[in-house]
Tab-separated table of C-alpha atoms in Angstrom:
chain	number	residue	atom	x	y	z
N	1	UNK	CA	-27.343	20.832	1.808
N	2	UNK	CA	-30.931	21.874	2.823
N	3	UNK	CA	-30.712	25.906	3.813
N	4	UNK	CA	-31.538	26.795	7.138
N	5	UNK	CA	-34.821	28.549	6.890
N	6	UNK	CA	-35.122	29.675	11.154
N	7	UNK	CA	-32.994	30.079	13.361
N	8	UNK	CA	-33.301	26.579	15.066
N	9	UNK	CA	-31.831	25.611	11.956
N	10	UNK	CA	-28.320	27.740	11.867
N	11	UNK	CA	-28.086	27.092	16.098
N	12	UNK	CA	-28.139	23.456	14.550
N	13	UNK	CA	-25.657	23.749	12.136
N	14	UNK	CA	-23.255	25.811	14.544
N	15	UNK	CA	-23.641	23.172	17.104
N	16	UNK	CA	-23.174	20.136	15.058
N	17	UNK	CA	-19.544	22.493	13.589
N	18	UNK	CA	-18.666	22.703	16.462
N	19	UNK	CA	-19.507	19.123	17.595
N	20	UNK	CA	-17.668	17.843	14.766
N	21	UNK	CA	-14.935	20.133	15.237
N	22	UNK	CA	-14.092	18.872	18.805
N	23	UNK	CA	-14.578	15.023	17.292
N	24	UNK	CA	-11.767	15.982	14.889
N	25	UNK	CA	-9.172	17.417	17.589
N	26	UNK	CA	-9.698	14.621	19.910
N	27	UNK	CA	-8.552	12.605	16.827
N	28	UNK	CA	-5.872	14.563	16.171
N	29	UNK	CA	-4.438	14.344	19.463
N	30	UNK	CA	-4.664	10.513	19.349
N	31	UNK	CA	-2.495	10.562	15.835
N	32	UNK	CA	0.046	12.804	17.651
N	33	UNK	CA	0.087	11.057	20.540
N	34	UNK	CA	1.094	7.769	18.591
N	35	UNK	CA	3.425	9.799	16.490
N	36	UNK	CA	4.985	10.831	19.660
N	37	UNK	CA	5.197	7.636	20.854
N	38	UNK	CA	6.806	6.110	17.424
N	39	UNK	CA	9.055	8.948	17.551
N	40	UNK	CA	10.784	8.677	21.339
N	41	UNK	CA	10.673	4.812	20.911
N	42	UNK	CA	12.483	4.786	17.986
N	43	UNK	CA	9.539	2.236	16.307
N	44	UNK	CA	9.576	3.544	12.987
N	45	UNK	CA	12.402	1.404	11.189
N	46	UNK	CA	12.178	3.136	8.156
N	47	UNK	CA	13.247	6.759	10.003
N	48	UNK	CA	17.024	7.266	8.679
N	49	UNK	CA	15.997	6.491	4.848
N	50	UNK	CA	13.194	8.123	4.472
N	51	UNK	CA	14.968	11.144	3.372
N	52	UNK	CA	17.456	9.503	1.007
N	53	UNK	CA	14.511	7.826	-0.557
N	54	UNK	CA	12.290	10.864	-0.896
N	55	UNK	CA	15.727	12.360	-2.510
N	56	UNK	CA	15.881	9.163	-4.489
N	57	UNK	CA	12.229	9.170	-5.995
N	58	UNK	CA	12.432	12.632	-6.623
N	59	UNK	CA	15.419	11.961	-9.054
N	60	UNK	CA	14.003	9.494	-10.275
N	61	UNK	CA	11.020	10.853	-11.276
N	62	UNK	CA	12.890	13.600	-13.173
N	63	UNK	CA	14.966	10.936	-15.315
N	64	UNK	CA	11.542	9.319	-16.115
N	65	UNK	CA	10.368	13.118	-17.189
N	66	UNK	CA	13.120	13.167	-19.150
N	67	UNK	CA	13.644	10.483	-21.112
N	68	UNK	CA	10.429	9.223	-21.431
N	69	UNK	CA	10.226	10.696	-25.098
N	70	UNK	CA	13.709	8.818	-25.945
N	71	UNK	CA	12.017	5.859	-25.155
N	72	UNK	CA	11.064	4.242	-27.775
N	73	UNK	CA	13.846	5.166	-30.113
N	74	UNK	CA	16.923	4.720	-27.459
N	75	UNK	CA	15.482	1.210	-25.847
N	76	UNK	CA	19.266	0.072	-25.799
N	77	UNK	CA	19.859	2.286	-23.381
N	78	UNK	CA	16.852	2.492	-21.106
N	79	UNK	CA	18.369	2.216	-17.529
N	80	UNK	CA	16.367	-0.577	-15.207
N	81	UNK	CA	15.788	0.066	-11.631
N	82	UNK	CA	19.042	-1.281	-10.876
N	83	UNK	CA	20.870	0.811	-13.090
N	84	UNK	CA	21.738	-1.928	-15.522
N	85	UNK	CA	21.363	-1.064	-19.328
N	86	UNK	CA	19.629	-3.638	-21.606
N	87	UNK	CA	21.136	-4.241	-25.429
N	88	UNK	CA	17.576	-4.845	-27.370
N	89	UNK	CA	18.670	-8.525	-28.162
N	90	UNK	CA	20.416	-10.506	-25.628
N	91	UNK	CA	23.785	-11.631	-26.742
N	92	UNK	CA	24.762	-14.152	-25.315
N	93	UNK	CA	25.539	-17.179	-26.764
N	94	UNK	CA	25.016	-20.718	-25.989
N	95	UNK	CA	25.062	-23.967	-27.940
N	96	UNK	CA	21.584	-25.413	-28.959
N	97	UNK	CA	21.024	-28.859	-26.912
N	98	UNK	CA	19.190	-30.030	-29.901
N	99	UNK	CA	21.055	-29.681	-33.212
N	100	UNK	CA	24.506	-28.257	-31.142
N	101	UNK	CA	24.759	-24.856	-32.884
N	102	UNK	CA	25.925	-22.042	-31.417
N	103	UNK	CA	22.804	-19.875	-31.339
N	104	UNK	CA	23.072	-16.252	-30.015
N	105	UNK	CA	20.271	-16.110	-26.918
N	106	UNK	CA	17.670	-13.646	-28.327
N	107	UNK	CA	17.239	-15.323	-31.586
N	108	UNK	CA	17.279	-18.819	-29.089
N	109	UNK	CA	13.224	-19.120	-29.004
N	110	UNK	CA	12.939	-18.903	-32.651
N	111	UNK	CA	16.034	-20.746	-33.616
N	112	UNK	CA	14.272	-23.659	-30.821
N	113	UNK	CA	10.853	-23.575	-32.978
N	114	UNK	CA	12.604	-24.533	-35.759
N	115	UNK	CA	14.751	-27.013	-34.545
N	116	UNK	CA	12.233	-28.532	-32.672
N	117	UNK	CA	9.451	-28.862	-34.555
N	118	UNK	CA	7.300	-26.490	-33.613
N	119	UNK	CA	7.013	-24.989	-36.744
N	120	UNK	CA	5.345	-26.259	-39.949
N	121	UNK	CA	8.745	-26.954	-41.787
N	122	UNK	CA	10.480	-28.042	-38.722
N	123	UNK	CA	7.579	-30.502	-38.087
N	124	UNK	CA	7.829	-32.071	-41.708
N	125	UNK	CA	11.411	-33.261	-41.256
N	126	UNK	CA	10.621	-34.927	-37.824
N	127	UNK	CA	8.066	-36.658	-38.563
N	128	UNK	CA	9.426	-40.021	-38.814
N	129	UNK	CA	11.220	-39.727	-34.648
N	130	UNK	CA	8.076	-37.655	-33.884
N	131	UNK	CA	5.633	-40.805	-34.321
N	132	UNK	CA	8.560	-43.210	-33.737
N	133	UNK	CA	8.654	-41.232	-30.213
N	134	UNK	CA	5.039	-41.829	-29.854
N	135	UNK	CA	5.553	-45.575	-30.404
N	136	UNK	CA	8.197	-46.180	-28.447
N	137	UNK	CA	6.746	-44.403	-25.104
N	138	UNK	CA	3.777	-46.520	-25.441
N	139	UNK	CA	5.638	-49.713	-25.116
N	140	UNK	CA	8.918	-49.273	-24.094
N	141	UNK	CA	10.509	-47.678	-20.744
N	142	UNK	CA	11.097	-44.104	-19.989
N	143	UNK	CA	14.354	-44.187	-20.905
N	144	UNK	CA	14.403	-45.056	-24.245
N	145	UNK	CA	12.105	-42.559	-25.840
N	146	UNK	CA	14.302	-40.251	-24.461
N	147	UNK	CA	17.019	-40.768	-26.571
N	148	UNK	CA	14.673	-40.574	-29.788
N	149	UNK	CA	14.192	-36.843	-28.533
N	150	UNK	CA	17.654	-35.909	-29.377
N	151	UNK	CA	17.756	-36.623	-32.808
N	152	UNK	CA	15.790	-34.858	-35.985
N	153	UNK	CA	18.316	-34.784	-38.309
N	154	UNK	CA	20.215	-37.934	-37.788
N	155	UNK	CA	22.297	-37.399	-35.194
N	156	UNK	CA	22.104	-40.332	-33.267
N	157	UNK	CA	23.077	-40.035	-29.386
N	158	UNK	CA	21.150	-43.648	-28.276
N	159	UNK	CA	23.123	-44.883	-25.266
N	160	UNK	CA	22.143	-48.389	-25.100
N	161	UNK	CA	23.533	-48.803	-28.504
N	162	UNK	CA	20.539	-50.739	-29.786
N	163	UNK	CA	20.253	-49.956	-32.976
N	164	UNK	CA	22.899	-47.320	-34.947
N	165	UNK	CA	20.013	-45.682	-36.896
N	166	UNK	CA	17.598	-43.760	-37.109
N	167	UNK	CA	15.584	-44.260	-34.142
N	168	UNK	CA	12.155	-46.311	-34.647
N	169	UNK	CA	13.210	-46.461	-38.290
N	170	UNK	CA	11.007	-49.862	-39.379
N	171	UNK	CA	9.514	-50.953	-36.087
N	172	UNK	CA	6.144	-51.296	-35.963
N	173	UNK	CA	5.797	-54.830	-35.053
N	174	UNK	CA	8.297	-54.345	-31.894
N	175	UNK	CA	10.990	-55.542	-33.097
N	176	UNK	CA	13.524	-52.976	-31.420
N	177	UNK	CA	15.370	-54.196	-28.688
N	178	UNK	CA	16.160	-52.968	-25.197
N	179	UNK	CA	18.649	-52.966	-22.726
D	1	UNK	CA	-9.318	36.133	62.457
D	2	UNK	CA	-12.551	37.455	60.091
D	3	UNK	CA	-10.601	36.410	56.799
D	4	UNK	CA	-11.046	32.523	56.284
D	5	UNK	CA	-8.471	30.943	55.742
D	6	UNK	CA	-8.727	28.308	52.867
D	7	UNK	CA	-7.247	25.222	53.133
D	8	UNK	CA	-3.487	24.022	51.774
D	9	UNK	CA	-4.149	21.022	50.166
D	10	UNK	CA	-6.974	21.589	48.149
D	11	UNK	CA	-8.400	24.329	46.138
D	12	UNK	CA	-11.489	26.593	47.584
D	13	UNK	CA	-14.801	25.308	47.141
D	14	UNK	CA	-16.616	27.772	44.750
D	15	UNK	CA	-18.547	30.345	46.550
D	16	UNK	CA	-22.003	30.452	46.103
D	17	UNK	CA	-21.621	33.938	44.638
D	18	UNK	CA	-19.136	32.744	42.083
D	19	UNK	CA	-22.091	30.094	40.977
D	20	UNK	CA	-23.710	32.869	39.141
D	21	UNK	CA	-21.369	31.709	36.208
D	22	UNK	CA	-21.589	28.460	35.993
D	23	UNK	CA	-25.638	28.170	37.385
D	24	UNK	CA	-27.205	27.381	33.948
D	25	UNK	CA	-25.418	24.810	31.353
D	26	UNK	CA	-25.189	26.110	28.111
D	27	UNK	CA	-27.388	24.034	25.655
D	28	UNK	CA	-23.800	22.779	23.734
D	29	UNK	CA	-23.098	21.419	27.434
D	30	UNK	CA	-26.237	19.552	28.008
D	31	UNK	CA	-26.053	18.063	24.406
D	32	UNK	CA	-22.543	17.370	25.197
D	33	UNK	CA	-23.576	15.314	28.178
D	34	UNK	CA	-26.525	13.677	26.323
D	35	UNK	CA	-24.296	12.212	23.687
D	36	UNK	CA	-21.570	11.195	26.265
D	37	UNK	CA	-23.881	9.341	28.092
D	38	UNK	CA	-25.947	7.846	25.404
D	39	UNK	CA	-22.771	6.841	24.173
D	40	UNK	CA	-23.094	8.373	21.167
D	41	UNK	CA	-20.293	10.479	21.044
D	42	UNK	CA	-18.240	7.451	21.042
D	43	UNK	CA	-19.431	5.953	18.034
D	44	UNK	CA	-18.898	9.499	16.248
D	45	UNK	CA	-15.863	9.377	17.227
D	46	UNK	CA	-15.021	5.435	15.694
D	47	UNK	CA	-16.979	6.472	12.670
D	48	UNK	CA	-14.868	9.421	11.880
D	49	UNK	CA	-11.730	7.579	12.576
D	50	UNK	CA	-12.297	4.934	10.374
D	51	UNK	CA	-13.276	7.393	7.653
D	52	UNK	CA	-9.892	9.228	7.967
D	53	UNK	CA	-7.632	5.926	7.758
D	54	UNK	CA	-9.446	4.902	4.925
D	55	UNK	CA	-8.933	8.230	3.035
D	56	UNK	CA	-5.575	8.418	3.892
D	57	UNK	CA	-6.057	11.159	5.913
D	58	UNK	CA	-4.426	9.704	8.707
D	59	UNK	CA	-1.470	8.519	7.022
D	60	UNK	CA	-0.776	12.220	6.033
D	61	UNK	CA	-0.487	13.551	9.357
D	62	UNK	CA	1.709	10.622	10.123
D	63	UNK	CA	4.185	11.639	7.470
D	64	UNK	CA	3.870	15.410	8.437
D	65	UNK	CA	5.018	14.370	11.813
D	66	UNK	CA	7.753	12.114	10.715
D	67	UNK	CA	9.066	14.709	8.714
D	68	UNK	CA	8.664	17.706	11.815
D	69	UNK	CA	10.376	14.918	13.969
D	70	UNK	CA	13.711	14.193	11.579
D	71	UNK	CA	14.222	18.034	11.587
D	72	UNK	CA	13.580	18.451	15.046
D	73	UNK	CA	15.565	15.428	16.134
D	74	UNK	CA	13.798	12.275	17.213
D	75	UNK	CA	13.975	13.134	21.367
D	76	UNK	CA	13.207	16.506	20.760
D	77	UNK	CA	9.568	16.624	20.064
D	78	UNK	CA	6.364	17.141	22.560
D	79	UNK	CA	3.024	15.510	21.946
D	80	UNK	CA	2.308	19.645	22.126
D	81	UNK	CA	4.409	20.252	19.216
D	82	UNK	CA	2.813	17.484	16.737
D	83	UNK	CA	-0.718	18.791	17.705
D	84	UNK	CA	0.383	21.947	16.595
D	85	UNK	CA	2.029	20.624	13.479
D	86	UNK	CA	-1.270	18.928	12.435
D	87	UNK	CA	-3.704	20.671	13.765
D	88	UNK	CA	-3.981	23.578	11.077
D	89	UNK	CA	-3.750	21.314	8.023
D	90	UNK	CA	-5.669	18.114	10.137
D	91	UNK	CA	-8.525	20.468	9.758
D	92	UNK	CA	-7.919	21.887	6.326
D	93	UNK	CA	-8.124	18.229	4.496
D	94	UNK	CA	-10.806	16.489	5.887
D	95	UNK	CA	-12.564	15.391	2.565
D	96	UNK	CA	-15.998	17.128	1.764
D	97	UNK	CA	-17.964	13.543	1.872
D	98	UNK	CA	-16.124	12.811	5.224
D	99	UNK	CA	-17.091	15.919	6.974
D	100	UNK	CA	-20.918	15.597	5.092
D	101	UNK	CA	-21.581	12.313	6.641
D	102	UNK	CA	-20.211	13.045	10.035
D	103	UNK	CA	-22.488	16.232	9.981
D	104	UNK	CA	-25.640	14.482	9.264
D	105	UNK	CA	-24.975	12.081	11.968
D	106	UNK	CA	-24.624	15.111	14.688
D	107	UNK	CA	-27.568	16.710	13.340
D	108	UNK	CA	-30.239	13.640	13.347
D	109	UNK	CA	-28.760	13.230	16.627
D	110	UNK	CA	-29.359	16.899	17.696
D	111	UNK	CA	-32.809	16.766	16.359
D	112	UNK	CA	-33.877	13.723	17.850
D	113	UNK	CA	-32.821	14.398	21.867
D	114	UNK	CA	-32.636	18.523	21.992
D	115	UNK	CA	-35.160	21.158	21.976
């Protein structure tokens, strides 16, 4: 700040202090003059849990403190914010929709991309329902490539009975029938 | 009957001798009126209002008086009682750039209507 070299300059300063000063407490009043208000009314919603939570986060932040170096080597039993523990691979277990395996949920993704084609082996095996898919959406209804979906291996779930095989096997001059 | 006798209702009008006191305005009062009238003071008093709710200055004193009012009990407290609860750290954390600003404003304003 640029010193006060006279004494017009320090009156100055004292004057704007104490200018600013009686800004400030007129402010100040206003704030507890709402807070007042909030207070008798009873507007503040959040009045009875404030204390539990401030009791709450300050827990809280002392489990963080102290297990934040067990981290990484105890992630089984990291505690969420609703207190539920989290095994490091999901185990539950469904049944794959596609092959009908019972496939434990955290190895479910990887277990799918192989399954389903989305990896380079998987994709080798599908190929012939993958393009016989193609063909069929193109010129039949909806419906039907649907049911070429469900099989990879062989399985054959086709509804409308058409034709017991493989789907699409041999069919490029539309000879496959609908229902 | 040489002693008047002053009205009742209403307080005694000032003798002239008591005047004395009150003849000249100090310079703070004159400035004081300048900026109330210019309107001045006002703006001040928006600018530095908005500074503090954007620093979070506000919302500080806010939580000091929540917290004075859940120990003193919510029908307890006096409008008296939160300025006192504020007022000493209210003052203390006004930030630096806050208070710099505010200051400059008062003193342009100083220098361009007083002596």
């Amino acid at each position: 700040m640029s010193l006060p070299n006279d004494d017009n300059m320090s009156a100055h300063s004292q004057l704007s202090s104490h200018f600013f000063e009686d800004l400030l407490d007129s402010i100040i009043v206003d704030v507890a003059s709402e807070c007042h208000r909030v207070a008798r009314l009873g507007l503040d919603r959040n009045f009875e849990e404030e204390e539990e939570e401030l009791r709450l986060s300050a827990q809280a932040r002392a489990r963080v403190a102290d297990s934040s170096n067990n981290g990484e080597t105890n992630s089984k039993y990291v505690v969420d914010i609703f207190g539920q523990t989290h095994p490091a691979v999901a185990n539950e277990i469904f049944e794959c929709m596609n092959c009908g395996r019972s496939i434990v949920a955290g190895r479910f993704a990887p277990h799918l991309e192989k399954c389903m084609g989305k990896g380079r082996k998987a994709r080798l095996k599908v190929t012939r329902s993958a393009t016989a898919a193609q063909n069929r959406y193109t010129r039949g209804s909806p419906g039907s490539s649907y049911s070429s979906y469900s099989n990879s291996t062989g399985m054959n779930r086709l509804s409308n009975g058409a034709s017991s095989g493989v789907a699409g096997e041999e069919y490029s001059n539309g000879s496959f029938e609908e229902l | 009957m040489s002693a008047k006798r002053s009205s009742i209702n209403r307080p005694p009008t000032p003798d002239v001798d008591r005047d004395r006191e009150n003849q000249e305005p100090t310079l703070q009062e004159i400035i004081n009126i300048k900026m109330i009238e210019s309107g001045e003071k006002e703006r001040l008093k928006e600018l530095l209002r908005e500074r503090l709710i954007e620093c979070g200055w506000r919302d500080e004193m806010k939580s000091l008086c929540r917290a004075y009012t859940r120990k003193k009990g919510r029908n307890n407290v006096t409008v008296d009682d939160l300025v006192h609860v504020i007022t000493p750290k209210g003052r203390a954390s006004v930030p630096d750039p806050v208070k710099a600003e505010l200051l400059q404003r008062i003193r342009s304003f100083l220098a361009s209507t007083a002596t």
